[in-house]
Amino acid sequence: MGLGMTPLMNTPSKPKIGFALAGGGPLAAVYEIGVLAALEESIEGLDVNEADIYVGISAGGIIAAALANGITPHQMCRLFIESDVEAGDGAPLFKPEILLRPASAELSKRLAMVPALLAGSLFHYARHRKSVFASFERFKEALPAGILSGDGIHHYLKQTFARAGRSNDFRKLRHKLVIVATDLDTGEAVRFGDAGWDHTPVSKAVQASAAVPGLFPPVDIDGHHFVDGALRKSMHASIALEHGVDMLFCVNAIVPYNAASRDQLAAGAKLSSGGLVDVLSQTLRSILHSRIASGMASYEKSHPQVDILLFQPNQDDAELFFTNIFSYSNRRRMCEQAYQNTRMMLLERRAEIAPKLARHGLRLKMNVLRDTSLSLVQQAPSRQALARLRQSLDDLERYLKVAHS
C-alpha cells in the first residue's frame, strides 16, 4: 500500500430485494395492491418500486409489471380498484368488463369448422357403420380453447406503459422483471424477460401468463402457444432466489378457506352446500396453497441465507372467499382489508419480522403501524370532484405521518 493511502473500510453493500407475486385472478391483484401499500408505508427504507427483481405470474404478473414500471401501490389503487374515479393524471383506468369480452376470433374459428367436421363424421359413420360416438368424436375440435378474450389485458397494459417514464419493453426497464407463462405444447415454464424472451412486449407476456386454460384461449407468441404460468408453480419465487436476492417478499392471495371457523355458518353446514363453484374454488385453492407451502419449505433449506417473508390471507377469511370481485364496493373492501390485515400482521409478528428487516437496513415504523386512523381505499364517492379532493387530502396526511414517523 502506497504512502498516504488508508485502508478501505468494509461498508455493508445495499441489499438486493426481490418481490414474487402469485396469481389467482382479479382477486389476487386486488389483494396484492393492498399488501404492497401496507408494506411500503410501514417499513422504513423499503421502496417497492426500487427492488432488484420482480417475478409475477397471472394476476401477479400485472402487479409485478406495474411495479417495475414505477407505478406505486397507491397509484395502482386509483387505476385498478377505484377505477370509477378519475386517476388525476390522465392515466387509463382499468375496467373489469374488459375481462368479460367474448373471444370472438376463437369462437368464430371453431364455428367455421362445424360443417366440415359434420360432413366428415357422417361420411365416417356411413362407411364404417360402427359406433356413432366414435364417428362423431372429432367434433371435440369444434369446442373453443377459451370463451373470453384476454386481449383487453394486453391493450390496457400497452396503453398504460406507453406513458412517459414507463416501458412495455423488458430490456428498457430499470429493474429486472420476469413474467412466467407455460408453453402449452411442451408443458415447460417460459420466463419472459430473460434472454431469448425479452423481446416480447411486457403486456403480451402478462396476457399469456394470465391465460387460464378453458377460460382464455392460449396466446400465440412467436409460434408458441402459452397459458397460465401457475400450471407448473404457484409463485416461481425460485427465480428471484436464483437472481441472488438477500431478502424476498412473497405475496399470495389464494388460500383454502376454513369453513369450520365461520361464525355465520350453522352448526354442521359444509361448503358443499354452496354448489359446484364453492367446491371447485376450495379445491383449486387447496392445490395452489399446498404447492406454495411446499416451495417455501424447500427455499428455507436451499437458501438459508435469504430472509423470506410470505404475506397471505388468514384461512378463516370468509369475505375473501365469497366476494364478488366485479363489484366496485367489494373490490374496495377487499383491498382495504388486505391493507389493514397486513399492517396487523406486521405489528403482531414484529418480534419475528423486525430482526429480519434489520439485517438489510430496514425498520418497522411502529408509529405508523399503531395509527388506527390510516386507511387505503375510500368508500364509493357520490361526486368525482369531492372524491378527488378527499383522496388528495388523505394522501397528504398519510405521507406526512409516514415521513415524520
PDB file of N, CA and C in Angstrom, residues 251-332:
ATOM      1  N   VAL A 251     -46.001 -12.588  -1.998  1.00  0.00           N
ATOM      2  CA  VAL A 251     -47.408 -12.275  -1.741  1.00  0.00           C
ATOM      3  C   VAL A 251     -48.280 -13.290  -2.461  1.00  0.00           C
ATOM      4  N   ASN A 252     -49.163 -13.924  -1.706  1.00  0.00           N
ATOM      5  CA  ASN A 252     -50.089 -14.921  -2.248  1.00  0.00           C
ATOM      6  C   ASN A 252     -51.488 -14.640  -1.706  1.00  0.00           C
ATOM      7  N   ALA A 253     -52.458 -14.551  -2.596  1.00  0.00           N
ATOM      8  CA  ALA A 253     -53.822 -14.218  -2.179  1.00  0.00           C
ATOM      9  C   ALA A 253     -54.723 -15.439  -2.043  1.00  0.00           C
ATOM     10  N   ILE A 254     -54.261 -16.584  -2.524  1.00  0.00           N
ATOM     11  CA  ILE A 254     -55.142 -17.749  -2.604  1.00  0.00           C
ATOM     12  C   ILE A 254     -54.782 -18.773  -1.531  1.00  0.00           C
ATOM     13  N   VAL A 255     -55.660 -18.930  -0.557  1.00  0.00           N
ATOM     14  CA  VAL A 255     -55.515 -19.948   0.487  1.00  0.00           C
ATOM     15  C   VAL A 255     -56.841 -20.680   0.635  1.00  0.00           C
ATOM     16  N   PRO A 256     -56.815 -21.941   1.060  1.00  0.00           N
ATOM     17  CA  PRO A 256     -58.076 -22.660   1.289  1.00  0.00           C
ATOM     18  C   PRO A 256     -58.825 -22.043   2.456  1.00  0.00           C
ATOM     19  N   TYR A 257     -60.131 -22.086   2.367  1.00  0.00           N
ATOM     20  CA  TYR A 257     -60.963 -21.466   3.385  1.00  0.00           C
ATOM     21  C   TYR A 257     -61.335 -22.490   4.449  1.00  0.00           C
ATOM     22  N   ASN A 258     -61.160 -22.102   5.713  1.00  0.00           N
ATOM     23  CA  ASN A 258     -61.522 -22.976   6.830  1.00  0.00           C
ATOM     24  C   ASN A 258     -62.957 -22.658   7.246  1.00  0.00           C
ATOM     25  N   ALA A 259     -63.910 -23.348   6.655  1.00  0.00           N
ATOM     26  CA  ALA A 259     -65.326 -23.070   6.901  1.00  0.00           C
ATOM     27  C   ALA A 259     -65.733 -23.375   8.328  1.00  0.00           C
ATOM     28  N   ALA A 260     -64.983 -24.210   9.005  1.00  0.00           N
ATOM     29  CA  ALA A 260     -65.345 -24.566  10.381  1.00  0.00           C
ATOM     30  C   ALA A 260     -65.243 -23.372  11.324  1.00  0.00           C
ATOM     31  N   SER A 261     -64.506 -22.336  10.894  1.00  0.00           N
ATOM     32  CA  SER A 261     -64.327 -21.186  11.774  1.00  0.00           C
ATOM     33  C   SER A 261     -65.298 -20.059  11.466  1.00  0.00           C
ATOM     34  N   ARG A 262     -66.150 -20.256  10.511  1.00  0.00           N
ATOM     35  CA  ARG A 262     -67.062 -19.196  10.100  1.00  0.00           C
ATOM     36  C   ARG A 262     -68.256 -19.122  11.049  1.00  0.00           C
ATOM     37  N   ASP A 263     -68.390 -18.006  11.742  1.00  0.00           N
ATOM     38  CA  ASP A 263     -69.455 -17.852  12.726  1.00  0.00           C
ATOM     39  C   ASP A 263     -70.838 -17.887  12.087  1.00  0.00           C
ATOM     40  N   GLN A 264     -70.909 -17.413  10.827  1.00  0.00           N
ATOM     41  CA  GLN A 264     -72.227 -17.327  10.213  1.00  0.00           C
ATOM     42  C   GLN A 264     -72.789 -18.684   9.826  1.00  0.00           C
ATOM     43  N   LEU A 265     -71.913 -19.678   9.702  1.00  0.00           N
ATOM     44  CA  LEU A 265     -72.389 -20.993   9.293  1.00  0.00           C
ATOM     45  C   LEU A 265     -73.106 -21.687  10.447  1.00  0.00           C
ATOM     46  N   ALA A 266     -74.219 -22.254  10.137  1.00  0.00           N
ATOM     47  CA  ALA A 266     -74.922 -23.036  11.164  1.00  0.00           C
ATOM     48  C   ALA A 266     -74.108 -24.274  11.477  1.00  0.00           C
ATOM     49  N   ALA A 267     -74.273 -24.786  12.644  1.00  0.00           N
ATOM     50  CA  ALA A 267     -73.527 -25.986  13.057  1.00  0.00           C
ATOM     51  C   ALA A 267     -73.746 -27.108  12.052  1.00  0.00           C
ATOM     52  N   GLY A 268     -72.655 -27.662  11.580  1.00  0.00           N
ATOM     53  CA  GLY A 268     -72.752 -28.784  10.656  1.00  0.00           C
ATOM     54  C   GLY A 268     -72.826 -28.387   9.201  1.00  0.00           C
ATOM     55  N   ALA A 269     -72.936 -27.096   8.891  1.00  0.00           N
ATOM     56  CA  ALA A 269     -73.009 -26.662   7.498  1.00  0.00           C
ATOM     57  C   ALA A 269     -71.667 -26.893   6.813  1.00  0.00           C
ATOM     58  N   LYS A 270     -71.699 -27.211   5.512  1.00  0.00           N
ATOM     59  CA  LYS A 270     -70.497 -27.531   4.753  1.00  0.00           C
ATOM     60  C   LYS A 270     -70.411 -26.676   3.498  1.00  0.00           C
ATOM     61  N   LEU A 271     -69.181 -26.545   2.978  1.00  0.00           N
ATOM     62  CA  LEU A 271     -69.003 -25.782   1.745  1.00  0.00           C
ATOM     63  C   LEU A 271     -69.733 -26.414   0.573  1.00  0.00           C
ATOM     64  N   SER A 272     -69.916 -27.718   0.615  1.00  0.00           N
ATOM     65  CA  SER A 272     -70.595 -28.404  -0.483  1.00  0.00           C
ATOM     66  C   SER A 272     -72.007 -27.886  -0.688  1.00  0.00           C
ATOM     67  N   SER A 273     -72.593 -27.287   0.371  1.00  0.00           N
ATOM     68  CA  SER A 273     -73.951 -26.760   0.232  1.00  0.00           C
ATOM     69  C   SER A 273     -73.977 -25.557  -0.695  1.00  0.00           C
ATOM     70  N   GLY A 274     -72.806 -24.953  -0.956  1.00  0.00           N
ATOM     71  CA  GLY A 274     -72.738 -23.817  -1.865  1.00  0.00           C
ATOM     72  C   GLY A 274     -72.712 -24.197  -3.320  1.00  0.00           C
ATOM     73  N   GLY A 275     -72.635 -25.493  -3.615  1.00  0.00           N
ATOM     74  CA  GLY A 275     -72.671 -25.938  -5.000  1.00  0.00           C
ATOM     75  C   GLY A 275     -71.307 -26.064  -5.643  1.00  0.00           C
ATOM     76  N   LEU A 276     -71.330 -26.236  -6.960  1.00  0.00           N
ATOM     77  CA  LEU A 276     -70.126 -26.546  -7.729  1.00  0.00           C
ATOM     78  C   LEU A 276     -69.060 -25.459  -7.626  1.00  0.00           C
ATOM     79  N   VAL A 277     -69.468 -24.196  -7.682  1.00  0.00           N
ATOM     80  CA  VAL A 277     -68.491 -23.101  -7.673  1.00  0.00           C
ATOM     81  C   VAL A 277     -67.669 -23.119  -6.395  1.00  0.00           C
ATOM     82  N   ASP A 278     -68.336 -23.273  -5.246  1.00  0.00           N
ATOM     83  CA  ASP A 278     -67.598 -23.287  -3.982  1.00  0.00           C
ATOM     84  C   ASP A 278     -66.694 -24.512  -3.865  1.00  0.00           C
ATOM     85  N   VAL A 279     -67.162 -25.638  -4.362  1.00  0.00           N
ATOM     86  CA  VAL A 279     -66.359 -26.862  -4.307  1.00  0.00           C
ATOM     87  C   VAL A 279     -65.104 -26.720  -5.164  1.00  0.00           C
ATOM     88  N   LEU A 280     -65.274 -26.223  -6.389  1.00  0.00           N
ATOM     89  CA  LEU A 280     -64.121 -26.064  -7.272  1.00  0.00           C
ATOM     90  C   LEU A 280     -63.163 -25.004  -6.741  1.00  0.00           C
ATOM     91  N   SER A 281     -63.708 -23.926  -6.193  1.00  0.00           N
ATOM     92  CA  SER A 281     -62.863 -22.873  -5.637  1.00  0.00           C
ATOM     93  C   SER A 281     -62.008 -23.397  -4.499  1.00  0.00           C
ATOM     94  N   GLN A 282     -62.622 -24.142  -3.593  1.00  0.00           N
ATOM     95  CA  GLN A 282     -61.875 -24.678  -2.457  1.00  0.00           C
ATOM     96  C   GLN A 282     -60.826 -25.689  -2.919  1.00  0.00           C
ATOM     97  N   THR A 283     -61.166 -26.492  -3.908  1.00  0.00           N
ATOM     98  CA  THR A 283     -60.221 -27.482  -4.436  1.00  0.00           C
ATOM     99  C   THR A 283     -59.007 -26.807  -5.047  1.00  0.00           C
ATOM    100  N   LEU A 284     -59.263 -25.811  -5.900  1.00  0.00           N
ATOM    101  CA  LEU A 284     -58.159 -25.104  -6.547  1.00  0.00           C
ATOM    102  C   LEU A 284     -57.294 -24.384  -5.526  1.00  0.00           C
ATOM    103  N   ARG A 285     -57.924 -23.752  -4.551  1.00  0.00           N
ATOM    104  CA  ARG A 285     -57.180 -23.042  -3.519  1.00  0.00           C
ATOM    105  C   ARG A 285     -56.276 -23.999  -2.741  1.00  0.00           C
ATOM    106  N   SER A 286     -56.793 -25.156  -2.417  1.00  0.00           N
ATOM    107  CA  SER A 286     -56.009 -26.134  -1.650  1.00  0.00           C
ATOM    108  C   SER A 286     -54.798 -26.606  -2.432  1.00  0.00           C
ATOM    109  N   ILE A 287     -54.981 -26.850  -3.725  1.00  0.00           N
ATOM    110  CA  ILE A 287     -53.873 -27.303  -4.568  1.00  0.00           C
ATOM    111  C   ILE A 287     -52.792 -26.236  -4.671  1.00  0.00           C
ATOM    112  N   LEU A 288     -53.205 -25.003  -4.993  1.00  0.00           N
ATOM    113  CA  LEU A 288     -52.242 -23.918  -5.160  1.00  0.00           C
ATOM    114  C   LEU A 288     -51.508 -23.618  -3.857  1.00  0.00           C
ATOM    115  N   HIS A 289     -52.253 -23.623  -2.749  1.00  0.00           N
ATOM    116  CA  HIS A 289     -51.634 -23.277  -1.472  1.00  0.00           C
ATOM    117  C   HIS A 289     -50.652 -24.357  -1.022  1.00  0.00           C
ATOM    118  N   SER A 290     -50.977 -25.601  -1.271  1.00  0.00           N
ATOM    119  CA  SER A 290     -50.071 -26.674  -0.856  1.00  0.00           C
ATOM    120  C   SER A 290     -48.754 -26.588  -1.621  1.00  0.00           C
ATOM    121  N   ARG A 291     -48.815 -26.183  -2.872  1.00  0.00           N
ATOM    122  CA  ARG A 291     -47.585 -26.047  -3.659  1.00  0.00           C
ATOM    123  C   ARG A 291     -46.739 -24.889  -3.137  1.00  0.00           C
ATOM    124  N   ILE A 292     -47.388 -23.815  -2.735  1.00  0.00           N
ATOM    125  CA  ILE A 292     -46.634 -22.678  -2.177  1.00  0.00           C
ATOM    126  C   ILE A 292     -45.994 -23.072  -0.848  1.00  0.00           C
ATOM    127  N   ALA A 293     -46.756 -23.767  -0.003  1.00  0.00           N
ATOM    128  CA  ALA A 293     -46.213 -24.193   1.290  1.00  0.00           C
ATOM    129  C   ALA A 293     -45.011 -25.106   1.098  1.00  0.00           C
ATOM    130  N   SER A 294     -45.116 -26.014   0.121  1.00  0.00           N
ATOM    131  CA  SER A 294     -44.002 -26.917  -0.162  1.00  0.00           C
ATOM    132  C   SER A 294     -42.797 -26.151  -0.678  1.00  0.00           C
ATOM    133  N   GLY A 295     -43.056 -25.173  -1.571  1.00  0.00           N
ATOM    134  CA  GLY A 295     -41.971 -24.383  -2.123  1.00  0.00           C
ATOM    135  C   GLY A 295     -41.267 -23.556  -1.064  1.00  0.00           C
ATOM    136  N   MET A 296     -42.040 -22.936  -0.169  1.00  0.00           N
ATOM    137  CA  MET A 296     -41.444 -22.108   0.880  1.00  0.00           C
ATOM    138  C   MET A 296     -40.556 -22.946   1.796  1.00  0.00           C
ATOM    139  N   ALA A 297     -40.999 -24.153   2.100  1.00  0.00           N
ATOM    140  CA  ALA A 297     -40.209 -25.035   2.955  1.00  0.00           C
ATOM    141  C   ALA A 297     -38.886 -25.403   2.284  1.00  0.00           C
ATOM    142  N   SER A 298     -38.944 -25.657   0.984  1.00  0.00           N
ATOM    143  CA  SER A 298     -37.716 -26.029   0.271  1.00  0.00           C
ATOM    144  C   SER A 298     -36.771 -24.837   0.135  1.00  0.00           C
ATOM    145  N   TYR A 299     -37.327 -23.617  -0.025  1.00  0.00           N
ATOM    146  CA  TYR A 299     -36.479 -22.438  -0.156  1.00  0.00           C
ATOM    147  C   TYR A 299     -35.714 -22.162   1.134  1.00  0.00           C
ATOM    148  N   GLU A 300     -36.349 -22.398   2.260  1.00  0.00           N
ATOM    149  CA  GLU A 300     -35.675 -22.174   3.544  1.00  0.00           C
ATOM    150  C   GLU A 300     -34.475 -23.096   3.707  1.00  0.00           C
ATOM    151  N   LYS A 301     -34.559 -24.278   3.112  1.00  0.00           N
ATOM    152  CA  LYS A 301     -33.441 -25.224   3.194  1.00  0.00           C
ATOM    153  C   LYS A 301     -32.370 -24.913   2.152  1.00  0.00           C
ATOM    154  N   SER A 302     -32.802 -24.569   0.924  1.00  0.00           N
ATOM    155  CA  SER A 302     -31.837 -24.343  -0.154  1.00  0.00           C
ATOM    156  C   SER A 302     -31.181 -22.969  -0.087  1.00  0.00           C
ATOM    157  N   HIS A 303     -31.859 -21.990   0.532  1.00  0.00           N
ATOM    158  CA  HIS A 303     -31.308 -20.634   0.619  1.00  0.00           C
ATOM    159  C   HIS A 303     -31.452 -20.111   2.053  1.00  0.00           C
ATOM    160  N   PRO A 304     -30.771 -20.747   3.001  1.00  0.00           N
ATOM    161  CA  PRO A 304     -30.915 -20.327   4.408  1.00  0.00           C
ATOM    162  C   PRO A 304     -30.409 -18.916   4.666  1.00  0.00           C
ATOM    163  N   GLN A 305     -29.579 -18.400   3.776  1.00  0.00           N
ATOM    164  CA  GLN A 305     -29.011 -17.062   3.967  1.00  0.00           C
ATOM    165  C   GLN A 305     -29.969 -15.953   3.536  1.00  0.00           C
ATOM    166  N   VAL A 306     -31.065 -16.321   2.889  1.00  0.00           N
ATOM    167  CA  VAL A 306     -32.031 -15.337   2.395  1.00  0.00           C
ATOM    168  C   VAL A 306     -33.191 -15.223   3.380  1.00  0.00           C
ATOM    169  N   ASP A 307     -33.556 -13.990   3.716  1.00  0.00           N
ATOM    170  CA  ASP A 307     -34.723 -13.762   4.560  1.00  0.00           C
ATOM    171  C   ASP A 307     -35.956 -13.680   3.662  1.00  0.00           C
ATOM    172  N   ILE A 308     -36.898 -14.587   3.882  1.00  0.00           N
ATOM    173  CA  ILE A 308     -38.092 -14.670   3.045  1.00  0.00           C
ATOM    174  C   ILE A 308     -39.325 -14.394   3.904  1.00  0.00           C
ATOM    175  N   LEU A 309     -40.142 -13.451   3.475  1.00  0.00           N
ATOM    176  CA  LEU A 309     -41.389 -13.133   4.168  1.00  0.00           C
ATOM    177  C   LEU A 309     -42.559 -13.408   3.232  1.00  0.00           C
ATOM    178  N   LEU A 310     -43.511 -14.199   3.707  1.00  0.00           N
ATOM    179  CA  LEU A 310     -44.698 -14.527   2.922  1.00  0.00           C
ATOM    180  C   LEU A 310     -45.915 -13.835   3.526  1.00  0.00           C
ATOM    181  N   PHE A 311     -46.645 -13.131   2.677  1.00  0.00           N
ATOM    182  CA  PHE A 311     -47.862 -12.437   3.103  1.00  0.00           C
ATOM    183  C   PHE A 311     -49.046 -13.042   2.375  1.00  0.00           C
ATOM    184  N   GLN A 312     -50.005 -13.540   3.136  1.00  0.00           N
ATOM    185  CA  GLN A 312     -51.195 -14.151   2.567  1.00  0.00           C
ATOM    186  C   GLN A 312     -52.356 -14.033   3.555  1.00  0.00           C
ATOM    187  N   PRO A 313     -53.590 -14.240   3.106  1.00  0.00           N
ATOM    188  CA  PRO A 313     -54.751 -14.062   3.978  1.00  0.00           C
ATOM    189  C   PRO A 313     -54.835 -15.139   5.052  1.00  0.00           C
ATOM    190  N   ASN A 314     -55.620 -14.854   6.068  1.00  0.00           N
ATOM    191  CA  ASN A 314     -55.963 -15.883   7.048  1.00  0.00           C
ATOM    192  C   ASN A 314     -56.952 -16.856   6.416  1.00  0.00           C
ATOM    193  N   GLN A 315     -56.870 -18.106   6.809  1.00  0.00           N
ATOM    194  CA  GLN A 315     -57.739 -19.109   6.202  1.00  0.00           C
ATOM    195  C   GLN A 315     -59.181 -19.038   6.697  1.00  0.00           C
ATOM    196  N   ASP A 316     -59.445 -18.227   7.703  1.00  0.00           N
ATOM    197  CA  ASP A 316     -60.821 -18.084   8.177  1.00  0.00           C
ATOM    198  C   ASP A 316     -61.470 -16.812   7.639  1.00  0.00           C
ATOM    199  N   ASP A 317     -60.878 -16.236   6.570  1.00  0.00           N
ATOM    200  CA  ASP A 317     -61.409 -15.010   5.982  1.00  0.00           C
ATOM    201  C   ASP A 317     -62.542 -15.348   5.021  1.00  0.00           C
ATOM    202  N   ALA A 318     -63.760 -15.344   5.528  1.00  0.00           N
ATOM    203  CA  ALA A 318     -64.927 -15.703   4.715  1.00  0.00           C
ATOM    204  C   ALA A 318     -65.182 -14.693   3.612  1.00  0.00           C
ATOM    205  N   GLU A 319     -64.969 -13.422   3.916  1.00  0.00           N
ATOM    206  CA  GLU A 319     -65.261 -12.383   2.934  1.00  0.00           C
ATOM    207  C   GLU A 319     -64.391 -12.526   1.700  1.00  0.00           C
ATOM    208  N   LEU A 320     -63.146 -12.903   1.891  1.00  0.00           N
ATOM    209  CA  LEU A 320     -62.236 -13.076   0.771  1.00  0.00           C
ATOM    210  C   LEU A 320     -62.661 -14.247  -0.107  1.00  0.00           C
ATOM    211  N   PHE A 321     -63.194 -15.287   0.520  1.00  0.00           N
ATOM    212  CA  PHE A 321     -63.586 -16.482  -0.216  1.00  0.00           C
ATOM    213  C   PHE A 321     -64.863 -16.251  -1.025  1.00  0.00           C
ATOM    214  N   PHE A 322     -65.821 -15.528  -0.462  1.00  0.00           N
ATOM    215  CA  PHE A 322     -67.141 -15.405  -1.070  1.00  0.00           C
ATOM    216  C   PHE A 322     -67.360 -14.089  -1.814  1.00  0.00           C
ATOM    217  N   THR A 323     -66.336 -13.247  -1.938  1.00  0.00           N
ATOM    218  CA  THR A 323     -66.543 -11.933  -2.531  1.00  0.00           C
ATOM    219  C   THR A 323     -66.815 -11.996  -4.031  1.00  0.00           C
ATOM    220  N   ASN A 324     -67.546 -11.012  -4.515  1.00  0.00           N
ATOM    221  CA  ASN A 324     -67.745 -10.813  -5.951  1.00  0.00           C
ATOM    222  C   ASN A 324     -66.763  -9.753  -6.404  1.00  0.00           C
ATOM    223  N   ILE A 325     -65.715 -10.178  -7.091  1.00  0.00           N
ATOM    224  CA  ILE A 325     -64.616  -9.284  -7.416  1.00  0.00           C
ATOM    225  C   ILE A 325     -65.020  -8.209  -8.403  1.00  0.00           C
ATOM    226  N   PHE A 326     -66.106  -8.399  -9.144  1.00  0.00           N
ATOM    227  CA  PHE A 326     -66.501  -7.424 -10.149  1.00  0.00           C
ATOM    228  C   PHE A 326     -67.382  -6.320  -9.580  1.00  0.00           C
ATOM    229  N   SER A 327     -67.627  -6.347  -8.292  1.00  0.00           N
ATOM    230  CA  SER A 327     -68.353  -5.276  -7.623  1.00  0.00           C
ATOM    231  C   SER A 327     -67.358  -4.227  -7.158  1.00  0.00           C
ATOM    232  N   TYR A 328     -67.616  -2.954  -7.496  1.00  0.00           N
ATOM    233  CA  TYR A 328     -66.716  -1.882  -7.089  1.00  0.00           C
ATOM    234  C   TYR A 328     -66.575  -1.847  -5.570  1.00  0.00           C
ATOM    235  N   SER A 329     -67.687  -1.914  -4.869  1.00  0.00           N
ATOM    236  CA  SER A 329     -67.629  -1.821  -3.412  1.00  0.00           C
ATOM    237  C   SER A 329     -66.870  -2.992  -2.816  1.00  0.00           C
ATOM    238  N   ASN A 330     -67.042  -4.184  -3.370  1.00  0.00           N
ATOM    239  CA  ASN A 330     -66.315  -5.350  -2.864  1.00  0.00           C
ATOM    240  C   ASN A 330     -64.823  -5.231  -3.118  1.00  0.00           C
ATOM    241  N   ARG A 331     -64.458  -4.710  -4.277  1.00  0.00           N
ATOM    242  CA  ARG A 331     -63.041  -4.549  -4.586  1.00  0.00           C
ATOM    243  C   ARG A 331     -62.401  -3.558  -3.626  1.00  0.00           C
ATOM    244  N   ARG A 332     -63.111  -2.480  -3.355  1.00  0.00           N
ATOM    245  CA  ARG A 332     -62.591  -1.514  -2.388  1.00  0.00           C
ATOM    246  C   ARG A 332     -62.408  -2.163  -1.021  1.00  0.00           C
TER     247      ARG A 332
END
